[in-house]
PDB file of C-alpha atoms in Angstrom:
ATOM      1  CA  MET I 636      99.934  98.019  89.279  1.00 41.00           C
ATOM      2  CA  THR I 637     102.648  96.402  87.186  1.00 40.00           C
ATOM      3  CA  SER I 638     104.928  93.524  87.991  1.00 39.00           C
ATOM      4  CA  SER I 639     108.681  93.625  87.998  1.00 39.00           C
ATOM      5  CA  PRO I 640     111.531  91.071  88.123  1.00 38.00           C
ATOM      6  CA  ILE I 641     113.284  93.017  90.895  1.00 40.00           C
ATOM      7  CA  ILE I 642     111.469  91.427  93.818  1.00 38.00           C
ATOM      8  CA  LEU I 643     111.655  87.636  94.118  1.00 38.00           C
ATOM      9  CA  LEU I 644     110.736  87.103  97.745  1.00 42.00           C
ATOM     10  CA  PHE I 645     107.458  85.409  98.757  1.00 42.00           C
ATOM     11  CA  LEU I 646     105.061  86.227 101.572  1.00 45.00           C
ATOM     12  CA  SER I 647     102.812  83.478 102.881  1.00 44.00           C
ATOM     13  CA  VAL I 648      99.072  84.013 102.872  1.00 49.00           C
ATOM     14  CA  GLU I 649      99.162  83.763 106.693  1.00 66.00           C
ATOM     15  CA  PHE I 650     100.864  87.086 107.278  1.00 80.00           C
ATOM     16  CA  GLU I 651     100.372  88.299 110.863  1.00 89.00           C
ATOM     17  CA  PRO I 652     102.973  90.537 112.534  1.00 95.00           C
ATOM     18  CA  THR I 653     103.398  90.020 116.278  1.00 95.00           C
ATOM     19  CA  LEU I 654     103.506  92.893 118.765  1.00 96.00           C
ATOM     20  CA  VAL I 655     106.680  92.219 120.788  1.00 96.00           C
ATOM     21  CA  LYS I 656     107.329  95.437 122.695  1.00 96.00           C
ATOM     22  CA  VAL I 657     105.671  98.763 123.605  1.00 97.00           C
ATOM     23  CA  ASP I 658     107.915 101.646 124.637  1.00 96.00           C
ATOM     24  CA  GLU I 659     106.872 104.971 126.085  1.00 96.00           C
ATOM     25  CA  TYR I 660     107.575 107.893 123.762  1.00 94.00           C
ATOM     26  CA  LYS I 661     107.929 111.497 124.895  1.00 93.00           C
ATOM     27  CA  TYR I 662     109.311 114.319 122.780  1.00 90.00           C
ATOM     28  CA  ASP I 663     112.102 116.168 124.544  1.00 93.00           C
ATOM     29  CA  PRO I 664     112.965 119.606 123.108  1.00 89.00           C
ATOM     30  CA  PHE I 665     116.346 119.497 124.876  1.00 94.00           C
ATOM     31  CA  VAL I 666     117.607 116.340 123.101  1.00 96.00           C
ATOM     32  CA  ILE I 667     118.483 116.030 119.393  1.00 96.00           C
ATOM     33  CA  TYR I 668     119.198 112.605 117.882  1.00 97.00           C
ATOM     34  CA  SER I 669     120.893 111.282 114.782  1.00 98.00           C
ATOM     35  CA  SER I 670     118.430 109.278 112.664  1.00 95.00           C
ATOM     36  CA  ASN I 671     119.677 105.909 113.979  1.00 94.00           C
ATOM     37  CA  HIS I 672     119.969 107.211 117.589  1.00 94.00           C
ATOM     38  CA  GLN I 673     123.659 106.295 117.725  1.00 96.00           C
ATOM     39  CA  TYR I 674     124.471 109.927 118.609  1.00 98.00           C
ATOM     40  CA  TYR I 675     122.519 112.595 120.454  1.00 98.00           C
ATOM     41  CA  ALA I 676     123.021 116.118 121.759  1.00 98.00           C
ATOM     42  CA  LEU I 677     121.895 117.615 125.064  1.00 97.00           C
ATOM     43  CA  ILE I 678     121.152 121.307 124.661  1.00 95.00           C
ATOM     44  CA  THR I 679     120.237 124.309 126.764  1.00 94.00           C
ATOM     45  CA  TYR I 680     118.928 127.525 125.297  1.00 92.00           C
ATOM     46  CA  ASP I 681     120.301 131.044 125.592  1.00 89.00           C
ATOM     47  CA  ILE I 682     118.237 134.231 125.542  1.00 80.00           C
ATOM     48  CA  GLY I 683     117.186 135.577 122.155  1.00 66.00           C
ATOM     49  CA  ASN I 684     114.619 137.864 120.558  1.00 54.00           C
ATOM     50  CA  SER I 685     114.114 135.936 117.341  1.00 55.00           C
ATOM     51  CA  GLU I 686     111.780 132.997 116.614  1.00 62.00           C
ATOM     52  CA  PHE I 687     114.743 130.633 116.828  1.00 78.00           C
ATOM     53  CA  VAL I 688     116.559 131.004 120.166  1.00 87.00           C
ATOM     54  CA  PRO I 689     120.315 130.266 120.042  1.00 91.00           C
ATOM     55  CA  PHE I 690     121.802 127.355 121.996  1.00 94.00           C
ATOM     56  CA  ASP I 691     123.823 128.121 125.069  1.00 94.00           C
ATOM     57  CA  GLN I 692     125.369 124.693 125.783  1.00 96.00           C
ATOM     58  CA  PHE I 693     125.749 121.803 123.362  1.00 97.00           C
ATOM     59  CA  ILE I 694     126.935 118.349 124.509  1.00 98.00           C
ATOM     60  CA  LEU I 695     127.369 115.575 121.945  1.00 98.00           C
ATOM     61  CA  LYS I 696     127.206 111.985 123.222  1.00 98.00           C
ATOM     62  CA  ASP I 697     127.273 108.518 121.672  1.00 97.00           C
ATOM     63  CA  ASN I 698     124.640 105.844 122.388  1.00 95.00           C
ATOM     64  CA  SER I 699     126.629 104.560 125.383  1.00 97.00           C
ATOM     65  CA  GLY I 700     126.332 107.958 127.039  1.00 96.00           C
ATOM     66  CA  ARG I 701     129.985 108.862 126.523  1.00 97.00           C
ATOM     67  CA  THR I 702     130.551 112.604 125.953  1.00 98.00           C
ATOM     68  CA  LEU I 703     132.395 113.321 122.728  1.00 97.00           C
ATOM     69  CA  TYR I 704     132.630 117.062 123.267  1.00 98.00           C
ATOM     70  CA  SER I 705     130.894 119.979 124.950  1.00 98.00           C
ATOM     71  CA  LYS I 706     130.593 123.571 123.806  1.00 97.00           C
ATOM     72  CA  SER I 707     129.367 126.608 125.760  1.00 95.00           C
ATOM     73  CA  LYS I 708     127.851 129.620 124.052  1.00 93.00           C
ATOM     74  CA  PHE I 709     127.276 127.496 120.948  1.00 94.00           C
ATOM     75  CA  ASN I 710     125.030 130.297 119.565  1.00 91.00           C
ATOM     76  CA  HIS I 711     123.596 128.310 116.659  1.00 95.00           C
ATOM     77  CA  THR I 712     119.832 127.835 116.380  1.00 94.00           C
ATOM     78  CA  VAL I 713     119.338 124.653 114.303  1.00 95.00           C
ATOM     79  CA  VAL I 714     121.350 121.404 114.476  1.00 97.00           C
ATOM     80  CA  ASP I 715     121.502 118.181 112.421  1.00 98.00           C
ATOM     81  CA  ILE I 716     123.554 115.158 113.549  1.00 98.00           C
ATOM     82  CA  SER I 717     124.738 112.440 111.182  1.00 98.00           C
ATOM     83  CA  ASN I 718     124.895 108.734 111.954  1.00 98.00           C
ATOM     84  CA  GLU I 719     128.686 109.157 112.041  1.00 97.00           C
ATOM     85  CA  GLY I 720     128.651 111.964 114.618  1.00 98.00           C
ATOM     86  CA  TRP I 721     129.229 114.860 112.228  1.00 98.00           C
ATOM     87  CA  VAL I 722     127.174 117.969 113.015  1.00 98.00           C
ATOM     88  CA  VAL I 723     125.820 120.764 110.843  1.00 98.00           C
ATOM     89  CA  ALA I 724     124.785 123.719 113.008  1.00 97.00           C
ATOM     90  CA  SER I 725     122.918 126.617 111.398  1.00 96.00           C
ATOM     91  CA  ASP I 726     122.673 130.272 112.330  1.00 95.00           C
ATOM     92  CA  PHE I 727     119.027 130.846 111.391  1.00 91.00           C
ATOM     93  CA  ASP I 728     116.824 133.718 112.590  1.00 80.00           C
ATOM     94  CA  GLY I 729     113.577 132.284 111.219  1.00 83.00           C
ATOM     95  CA  PRO I 730     111.405 132.350 108.091  1.00 82.00           C
ATOM     96  CA  VAL I 731     111.162 136.117 107.770  1.00 83.00           C
ATOM     97  CA  SER I 732     114.623 136.504 106.276  1.00 89.00           C
ATOM     98  CA  GLY I 733     115.222 132.792 105.674  1.00 93.00           C
ATOM     99  CA  LYS I 734     118.974 133.322 105.560  1.00 94.00           C
ATOM    100  CA  ALA I 735     121.340 130.995 107.379  1.00 96.00           C
ATOM    101  CA  ILE I 736     125.007 130.138 107.777  1.00 97.00           C
ATOM    102  CA  LEU I 737     125.867 126.423 107.943  1.00 98.00           C
ATOM    103  CA  HIS I 738     128.768 125.299 110.197  1.00 98.00           C
ATOM    104  CA  PHE I 739     130.180 121.818 109.606  1.00 98.00           C
ATOM    105  CA  TYR I 740     131.735 120.138 112.693  1.00 98.00           C
ATOM    106  CA  ASN I 741     133.632 116.817 112.748  1.00 98.00           C
ATOM    107  CA  PRO I 742     132.970 114.228 115.509  1.00 97.00           C
ATOM    108  CA  HIS I 743     135.616 115.934 117.676  1.00 97.00           C
ATOM    109  CA  GLY I 744     133.820 119.266 117.582  1.00 97.00           C
ATOM    110  CA  ILE I 745     136.252 120.965 115.214  1.00 98.00           C
ATOM    111  CA  LYS I 746     134.657 123.303 112.712  1.00 98.00           C
ATOM    112  CA  ILE I 747     135.744 122.308 109.184  1.00 98.00           C
ATOM    113  CA  GLN I 748     133.716 124.512 106.825  1.00 97.00           C
ATOM    114  CA  THR I 749     130.934 127.106 106.554  1.00 98.00           C
ATOM    115  CA  ALA I 750     128.404 127.849 103.810  1.00 98.00           C
ATOM    116  CA  ALA I 751     125.801 130.591 103.315  1.00 97.00           C
ATOM    117  CA  VAL I 752     122.167 129.656 102.546  1.00 97.00           C
ATOM    118  CA  GLY I 753     119.725 131.986 100.840  1.00 96.00           C
ATOM    119  CA  PHE I 754     116.571 130.527 102.369  1.00 96.00           C
ATOM    120  CA  LEU I 755     116.756 127.586 104.776  1.00 96.00           C
ATOM    121  CA  GLY I 756     114.421 124.722 103.853  1.00 96.00           C
ATOM    122  CA  GLN I 757     114.303 120.931 104.120  1.00 97.00           C
ATOM    123  CA  ARG I 758     117.651 119.447 105.118  1.00 98.00           C
ATOM    124  CA  THR I 759     119.143 116.074 106.083  1.00 98.00           C
ATOM    125  CA  PHE I 760     122.229 113.894 106.162  1.00 98.00           C
ATOM    126  CA  SER I 761     122.139 110.709 104.099  1.00 98.00           C
ATOM    127  CA  PHE I 762     121.767 107.677 106.383  1.00 97.00           C
ATOM    128  CA  ASP I 763     125.411 106.701 105.971  1.00 97.00           C
ATOM    129  CA  GLY I 764     126.465 110.267 106.851  1.00 97.00           C
ATOM    130  CA  SER I 765     128.457 110.767 103.643  1.00 98.00           C
ATOM    131  CA  THR I 766     126.445 113.688 102.303  1.00 98.00           C
ATOM    132  CA  TYR I 767     124.411 116.629 103.636  1.00 98.00           C
ATOM    133  CA  CYS I 768     121.558 117.941 101.516  1.00 98.00           C
ATOM    134  CA  ILE I 769     119.624 121.168 101.918  1.00 98.00           C
ATOM    135  CA  LEU I 770     116.820 122.662  99.845  1.00 98.00           C
ATOM    136  CA  ASP I 771     117.784 126.313  99.592  1.00 97.00           C
ATOM    137  CA  GLY I 772     114.659 128.292  98.642  1.00 95.00           C
ATOM    138  CA  LEU I 773     116.756 130.759  96.642  1.00 95.00           C
ATOM    139  CA  HIS I 774     119.440 128.541  95.139  1.00 96.00           C
ATOM    140  CA  GLY I 775     117.947 125.034  94.822  1.00 97.00           C
ATOM    141  CA  LEU I 776     118.836 121.595  96.191  1.00 98.00           C
ATOM    142  CA  ARG I 777     122.457 121.776  97.311  1.00 98.00           C
ATOM    143  CA  VAL I 778     124.490 118.678  98.147  1.00 98.00           C
ATOM    144  CA  PHE I 779     127.634 118.774 100.262  1.00 98.00           C
ATOM    145  CA  ARG I 780     130.136 116.217 101.500  1.00 98.00           C
ATOM    146  CA  LYS I 781     129.880 115.703 105.248  1.00 98.00           C
ATOM    147  CA  ASP I 782     132.778 118.121 105.743  1.00 97.00           C
ATOM    148  CA  GLY I 783     130.969 120.921 103.891  1.00 98.00           C
ATOM    149  CA  THR I 784     132.681 120.576 100.532  1.00 98.00           C
ATOM    150  CA  PRO I 785     130.081 121.445  97.828  1.00 98.00           C
ATOM    151  CA  LEU I 786     129.297 118.612  95.407  1.00 98.00           C
ATOM    152  CA  TYR I 787     126.474 119.850  93.164  1.00 97.00           C
ATOM    153  CA  ASN I 788     123.283 121.878  92.921  1.00 98.00           C
ATOM    154  CA  LEU I 789     120.241 120.071  91.483  1.00 98.00           C
ATOM    155  CA  GLY I 790     117.972 123.069  91.007  1.00 97.00           C
ATOM    156  CA  SER I 791     114.706 124.217  92.513  1.00 97.00           C
ATOM    157  CA  GLY I 792     111.939 121.986  93.800  1.00 97.00           C
ATOM    158  CA  ASN I 793     109.353 121.481  96.526  1.00 97.00           C
ATOM    159  CA  SER I 794     110.878 118.571  98.507  1.00 97.00           C
ATOM    160  CA  PHE I 795     113.494 115.880  98.156  1.00 98.00           C
ATOM    161  CA  ALA I 796     114.680 112.445  99.297  1.00 98.00           C
ATOM    162  CA  VAL I 797     118.228 111.104  99.468  1.00 98.00           C
ATOM    163  CA  SER I 798     119.223 107.434  99.322  1.00 98.00           C
ATOM    164  CA  ASP I 799     120.933 105.847 102.325  1.00 98.00           C
ATOM    165  CA  ASP I 800     124.332 105.902 100.602  1.00 98.00           C
ATOM    166  CA  GLY I 801     123.920 109.461  99.289  1.00 98.00           C
ATOM    167  CA  SER I 802     124.286 108.438  95.634  1.00 98.00           C
ATOM    168  CA  HIS I 803     120.671 108.976  94.537  1.00 98.00           C
ATOM    169  CA  LEU I 804     118.384 111.964  95.083  1.00 98.00           C
ATOM    170  CA  ALA I 805     114.754 112.507  94.140  1.00 98.00           C
ATOM    171  CA  LEU I 806     113.565 116.113  93.714  1.00 98.00           C
ATOM    172  CA  ALA I 807     109.819 116.772  93.569  1.00 97.00           C
ATOM    173  CA  LYS I 808     108.702 119.655  91.396  1.00 96.00           C
ATOM    174  CA  ASP I 809     105.164 120.805  90.520  1.00 95.00           C
ATOM    175  CA  ASN I 810     104.573 118.199  87.787  1.00 95.00           C
ATOM    176  CA  GLU I 811     107.385 115.671  88.035  1.00 97.00           C
ATOM    177  CA  ILE I 812     109.929 113.984  90.285  1.00 97.00           C
ATOM    178  CA  ALA I 813     113.491 114.129  88.923  1.00 97.00           C
ATOM    179  CA  ILE I 814     115.828 111.319  89.968  1.00 98.00           C
ATOM    180  CA  PHE I 815     119.585 111.965  90.080  1.00 98.00           C
ATOM    181  CA  PHE I 816     122.589 109.648  90.360  1.00 98.00           C
ATOM    182  CA  ILE I 817     125.792 111.326  91.584  1.00 97.00           C
ATOM    183  CA  GLY I 818     124.437 114.679  90.385  1.00 97.00           C
ATOM    184  CA  ASN I 819     123.250 113.540  86.958  1.00 97.00           C
ATOM    185  CA  LYS I 820     119.568 113.282  86.089  1.00 97.00           C
ATOM    186  CA  ILE I 821     118.671 109.712  85.103  1.00 96.00           C
ATOM    187  CA  ARG I 822     114.850 109.578  85.300  1.00 93.00           C
ATOM    188  CA  THR I 823     111.723 111.711  85.602  1.00 95.00           C
ATOM    189  CA  ILE I 824     108.407 110.544  86.967  1.00 95.00           C
ATOM    190  CA  PRO I 825     105.271 112.523  86.068  1.00 94.00           C
ATOM    191  CA  ILE I 826     103.025 113.445  89.026  1.00 94.00           C
ATOM    192  CA  SER I 827      99.472 114.811  89.112  1.00 88.00           C
ATOM    193  CA  SER I 828      99.821 116.680  92.410  1.00 87.00           C
ATOM    194  CA  PRO I 829     102.749 118.810  93.649  1.00 89.00           C
ATOM    195  CA  PHE I 830     101.839 118.072  97.273  1.00 93.00           C
ATOM    196  CA  ILE I 831     104.085 115.086  97.892  1.00 97.00           C
ATOM    197  CA  ARG I 832     104.061 114.162 101.549  1.00 97.00           C
ATOM    198  CA  GLN I 833     107.003 111.760 101.651  1.00 98.00           C
ATOM    199  CA  MET I 834     109.492 110.154  99.238  1.00 98.00           C
ATOM    200  CA  LYS I 835     111.878 107.312  99.990  1.00 98.00           C
ATOM    201  CA  PHE I 836     114.377 105.056  98.186  1.00 98.00           C
ATOM    202  CA  SER I 837     114.659 101.359  98.959  1.00 98.00           C
ATOM    203  CA  LYS I 838     117.865 100.215 100.616  1.00 97.00           C
ATOM    204  CA  ASP I 839     119.265  98.962  97.289  1.00 97.00           C
ATOM    205  CA  ASN I 840     118.209 102.173  95.433  1.00 97.00           C
ATOM    206  CA  ARG I 841     116.153 100.153  92.976  1.00 97.00           C
ATOM    207  CA  LEU I 842     112.751 101.437  94.059  1.00 97.00           C
ATOM    208  CA  LEU I 843     111.396 104.902  94.806  1.00 98.00           C
ATOM    209  CA  GLY I 844     108.153 105.224  96.736  1.00 98.00           C
ATOM    210  CA  PHE I 845     106.145 108.350  97.438  1.00 98.00           C
ATOM    211  CA  ILE I 846     102.809 109.370  98.896  1.00 98.00           C
ATOM    212  CA  ASP I 847     100.413 112.260  98.583  1.00 96.00           C
ATOM    213  CA  ARG I 848      97.298 112.653 100.676  1.00 96.00           C
ATOM    214  CA  LYS I 849      95.325 109.857  98.985  1.00 97.00           C
ATOM    215  CA  ASN I 850      97.797 107.861  96.833  1.00 97.00           C
ATOM    216  CA  LEU I 851     100.775 105.544  97.248  1.00 98.00           C
ATOM    217  CA  TYR I 852     103.176 104.977  94.339  1.00 97.00           C
ATOM    218  CA  VAL I 853     106.242 102.774  93.938  1.00 97.00           C
ATOM    219  CA  TYR I 854     108.406 103.062  90.808  1.00 97.00           C
ATOM    220  CA  SER I 855     111.379 101.104  89.594  1.00 95.00           C
ATOM    221  CA  VAL I 856     114.391 103.404  89.409  1.00 96.00           C
ATOM    222  CA  VAL I 857     116.074 100.903  87.094  1.00 91.00           C
ATOM    223  CA  ASP I 858     113.530 100.843  84.248  1.00 88.00           C
ATOM    224  CA  HIS I 859     111.098 103.638  85.247  1.00 84.00           C
ATOM    225  CA  LYS I 860     108.101 101.295  85.442  1.00 90.00           C
ATOM    226  CA  LEU I 861     105.206 101.831  87.834  1.00 93.00           C
ATOM    227  CA  PHE I 862     105.591  99.023  90.311  1.00 90.00           C
ATOM    228  CA  LEU I 863     102.652  99.642  92.641  1.00 95.00           C
ATOM    229  CA  ARG I 864      99.842 102.152  92.979  1.00 96.00           C
ATOM    230  CA  TYR I 865      97.239 102.239  95.703  1.00 97.00           C
ATOM    231  CA  GLU I 866      94.485 104.848  96.010  1.00 97.00           C
ATOM    232  CA  GLU I 867      92.802 105.311  99.394  1.00 97.00           C
ATOM    233  CA  LYS I 868      89.065 105.409  98.725  1.00 97.00           C
ATOM    234  CA  LYS I 869      87.863 106.224 102.239  1.00 97.00           C
ATOM    235  CA  PRO I 870      87.555 110.065 102.284  1.00 96.00           C
ATOM    236  CA  GLU I 871      88.431 110.338 105.963  1.00 96.00           C
ATOM    237  CA  ARG I 872      91.766 108.453 105.716  1.00 97.00           C
ATOM    238  CA  ASN I 873      94.930 110.192 104.547  1.00 98.00           C
ATOM    239  CA  PHE I 874      98.484 108.933 104.073  1.00 98.00           C
ATOM    240  CA  ILE I 875     101.035 110.230 106.582  1.00 98.00           C
ATOM    241  CA  SER I 876     104.127 107.979 106.325  1.00 98.00           C
ATOM    242  CA  PHE I 877     105.509 104.847 104.694  1.00 98.00           C
ATOM    243  CA  ASP I 878     108.651 102.685 104.565  1.00 98.00           C
ATOM    244  CA  ILE I 879     110.014  99.913 102.349  1.00 98.00           C
ATOM    245  CA  ALA I 880     111.408  96.749 103.945  1.00 97.00           C
ATOM    246  CA  PRO I 881     115.193  96.423 103.567  1.00 96.00           C
ATOM    247  CA  ASP I 882     114.731  93.290 101.416  1.00 95.00           C
ATOM    248  CA  ASN I 883     111.992  94.927  99.252  1.00 95.00           C
ATOM    249  CA  SER I 884     109.478  92.246 100.268  1.00 94.00           C
ATOM    250  CA  ILE I 885     106.796  94.492 101.827  1.00 96.00           C
ATOM    251  CA  LEU I 886     105.839  98.112 102.279  1.00 97.00           C
ATOM    252  CA  ILE I 887     104.200  99.635 105.372  1.00 98.00           C
ATOM    253  CA  THR I 888     102.087 102.784 105.486  1.00 98.00           C
ATOM    254  CA  GLY I 889     100.550 104.924 108.234  1.00 98.00           C
ATOM    255  CA  LEU I 890      97.284 106.803 107.683  1.00 98.00           C
ATOM    256  CA  ASP I 891      95.400 109.284 109.865  1.00 98.00           C
ATOM    257  CA  GLU I 892      91.587 109.489 110.148  1.00 97.00           C
ATOM    258  CA  ASP I 893      89.999 112.950 109.868  1.00 96.00           C
ATOM    259  CA  TYR I 894      86.256 113.467 109.354  1.00 93.00           C
ATOM    260  CA  GLY I 895      86.625 117.226 108.928  1.00 88.00           C
ATOM    261  CA  ARG I 896      86.734 120.463 110.850  1.00 86.00           C
ATOM    262  CA  ASN I 897      83.066 120.463 111.897  1.00 84.00           C
ATOM    263  CA  SER I 898      82.968 116.835 113.019  1.00 83.00           C
ATOM    264  CA  GLY I 899      83.679 115.498 116.497  1.00 81.00           C
ATOM    265  CA  LYS I 900      86.090 112.885 115.112  1.00 87.00           C
ATOM    266  CA  ARG I 901      89.449 114.277 114.136  1.00 93.00           C
ATOM    267  CA  HIS I 902      92.912 112.734 114.482  1.00 95.00           C
ATOM    268  CA  GLU I 903      91.976 110.044 117.009  1.00 95.00           C
ATOM    269  CA  ASN I 904      92.599 106.913 114.936  1.00 97.00           C
ATOM    270  CA  GLY I 905      95.477 105.815 112.753  1.00 97.00           C
ATOM    271  CA  TYR I 906      95.515 102.919 110.291  1.00 98.00           C
ATOM    272  CA  ILE I 907      98.472 100.768 109.333  1.00 98.00           C
ATOM    273  CA  TYR I 908      98.508  98.993 105.976  1.00 98.00           C
ATOM    274  CA  ILE I 909     101.117  96.474 104.820  1.00 97.00           C
ATOM    275  CA  PHE I 910     101.450  95.605 101.133  1.00 97.00           C
ATOM    276  CA  ASP I 911     103.137  92.579  99.591  1.00 95.00           C
ATOM    277  CA  LEU I 912     105.518  94.041  96.996  1.00 94.00           C
ATOM    278  CA  ASN I 913     105.517  90.798  95.003  1.00 90.00           C
ATOM    279  CA  ASN I 914     101.949  91.302  93.863  1.00 91.00           C
ATOM    280  CA  GLY I 915     100.698  94.557  95.410  1.00 93.00           C
ATOM    281  CA  ASP I 916      98.187  92.854  97.718  1.00 94.00           C
ATOM    282  CA  LEU I 917      97.165  94.453 100.993  1.00 96.00           C
ATOM    283  CA  VAL I 918      98.161  91.679 103.425  1.00 95.00           C
ATOM    284  CA  TRP I 919      97.640  93.260 106.840  1.00 96.00           C
ATOM    285  CA  ASN I 920      96.010  96.258 108.482  1.00 96.00           C
ATOM    286  CA  THR I 921      95.325  97.408 112.011  1.00 97.00           C
ATOM    287  CA  ILE I 922      94.019 100.466 113.876  1.00 97.00           C
ATOM    288  CA  ILE I 923      96.125 102.631 116.220  1.00 96.00           C
ATOM    289  CA  LYS I 924      94.723 105.021 118.834  1.00 96.00           C
ATOM    290  CA  TYR I 925      96.174 108.364 119.893  1.00 96.00           C
ATOM    291  CA  LYS I 926      95.108 111.671 121.432  1.00 93.00           C
ATOM    292  CA  ASN I 927      97.604 114.383 120.450  1.00 93.00           C
ATOM    293  CA  TRP I 928      98.133 114.358 116.693  1.00 95.00           C
ATOM    294  CA  ASP I 929     100.716 116.115 114.551  1.00 94.00           C
ATOM    295  CA  ILE I 930     101.598 115.777 110.880  1.00 95.00           C
ATOM    296  CA  THR I 931     104.084 112.937 111.553  1.00 96.00           C
ATOM    297  CA  ILE I 932     101.620 110.578 113.310  1.00 97.00           C
ATOM    298  CA  PRO I 933     101.384 107.684 112.783  1.00 98.00           C
ATOM    299  CA  GLU I 934     105.057 107.270 111.808  1.00 98.00           C
ATOM    300  CA  VAL I 935     106.164 103.865 110.518  1.00 98.00           C
ATOM    301  CA  ARG I 936     109.653 102.504 109.970  1.00 97.00           C
ATOM    302  CA  PHE I 937     111.531  99.227 109.479  1.00 97.00           C
ATOM    303  CA  GLU I 938     114.444  98.412 111.767  1.00 93.00           C
ATOM    304  CA  ASP I 939     115.378  95.376 109.677  1.00 91.00           C
ATOM    305  CA  GLU I 940     113.700  92.699 107.521  1.00 89.00           C
ATOM    306  CA  LYS I 941     111.972  91.164 110.539  1.00 92.00           C
ATOM    307  CA  LEU I 942     111.135  94.155 112.709  1.00 96.00           C
ATOM    308  CA  PHE I 943     109.154  97.372 112.203  1.00 97.00           C
ATOM    309  CA  TRP I 944     107.772 100.024 114.576  1.00 97.00           C
ATOM    310  CA  ILE I 945     104.836 102.394 114.729  1.00 98.00           C
ATOM    311  CA  ARG I 946     105.136 105.687 116.622  1.00 97.00           C
ATOM    312  CA  THR I 947     102.225 107.661 118.032  1.00 97.00           C
ATOM    313  CA  ASP I 948     102.207 110.664 120.377  1.00 96.00           C
ATOM    314  CA  THR I 949     102.976 108.541 123.459  1.00 96.00           C
ATOM    315  CA  ARG I 950     104.111 105.070 122.324  1.00 97.00           C
ATOM    316  CA  ILE I 951     106.427 103.159 120.026  1.00 97.00           C
ATOM    317  CA  LEU I 952     104.952  99.750 119.145  1.00 97.00           C
ATOM    318  CA  ARG I 953     107.454  97.211 117.856  1.00 97.00           C
ATOM    319  CA  TYR I 954     106.322  94.275 115.732  1.00 97.00           C
ATOM    320  CA  SER I 955     108.167  91.229 114.465  1.00 96.00           C
ATOM    321  CA  ILE I 956     107.335  89.734 111.072  1.00 92.00           C
ATOM    322  CA  ASN I 957     106.608  86.038 110.907  1.00 78.00           C
ATOM    323  CA  GLN I 958     107.107  84.651 107.421  1.00 59.00           C
TER     324      GLN I 958
END
């Protein structure tokens, strides 16, 4: 672990988040949300003979429940919704061919642009909705404006992360992570494992964190210094998710417990660690129970500097931070 002048905030020794609310969580395959839940789509499926069944009806609503538009016989099979209400709908038959056509719709449901994809992979809008990024398995990481106008192609890789404002991207390859600013490479970070599970920029784009199965890393994007490293020593615990507080004061991680295929204890317990980013200390941890595990559980995320949540298969636990 190395220190850095970036973070100047202080956490008291008495750090104890308070559980303030528990909400029921249930995955609904007929509802698709934007990442901030300000927009969502209600969908019904048509009849199809491919792995990805086309949509019959698509209704886009805002968080007040107001319908923005409705389309029948939508016929696309994959949809992403931005936090501004833009939609990218893909015609994708599945991973056998991998090919897809992207259709860019504005918040009024008007199609603006289309683009062909060689092999559909990881994809997302930036949080502010300004850019849409897709990892094309044949043509590399492609970045578009929200209306479908191509911006740049950053080359091949295994996974990527985009900053909230769309200006920075991190592209993980087999032995390095390349960091780009407005399409230009500005840093590379060497890595020992190509199996990166998650990458994320801080809100101010000054830090990049990433996890593999056993390790957590945080680097300074500004001067390329290693800011924090934590290795999980318990063989049964593996990193699943993490998030950086909006003010860069702390970092939260979610780990799953797995004693192995032949044991009777698999994917029943999650562990939450919180690190003080001033000094790298582990300042809080707790155990979370669940029954039906998938590769996203436990999921952790900050809502703001004073509130974070933990999602399991059935619950969202919201905590406030007392500092």
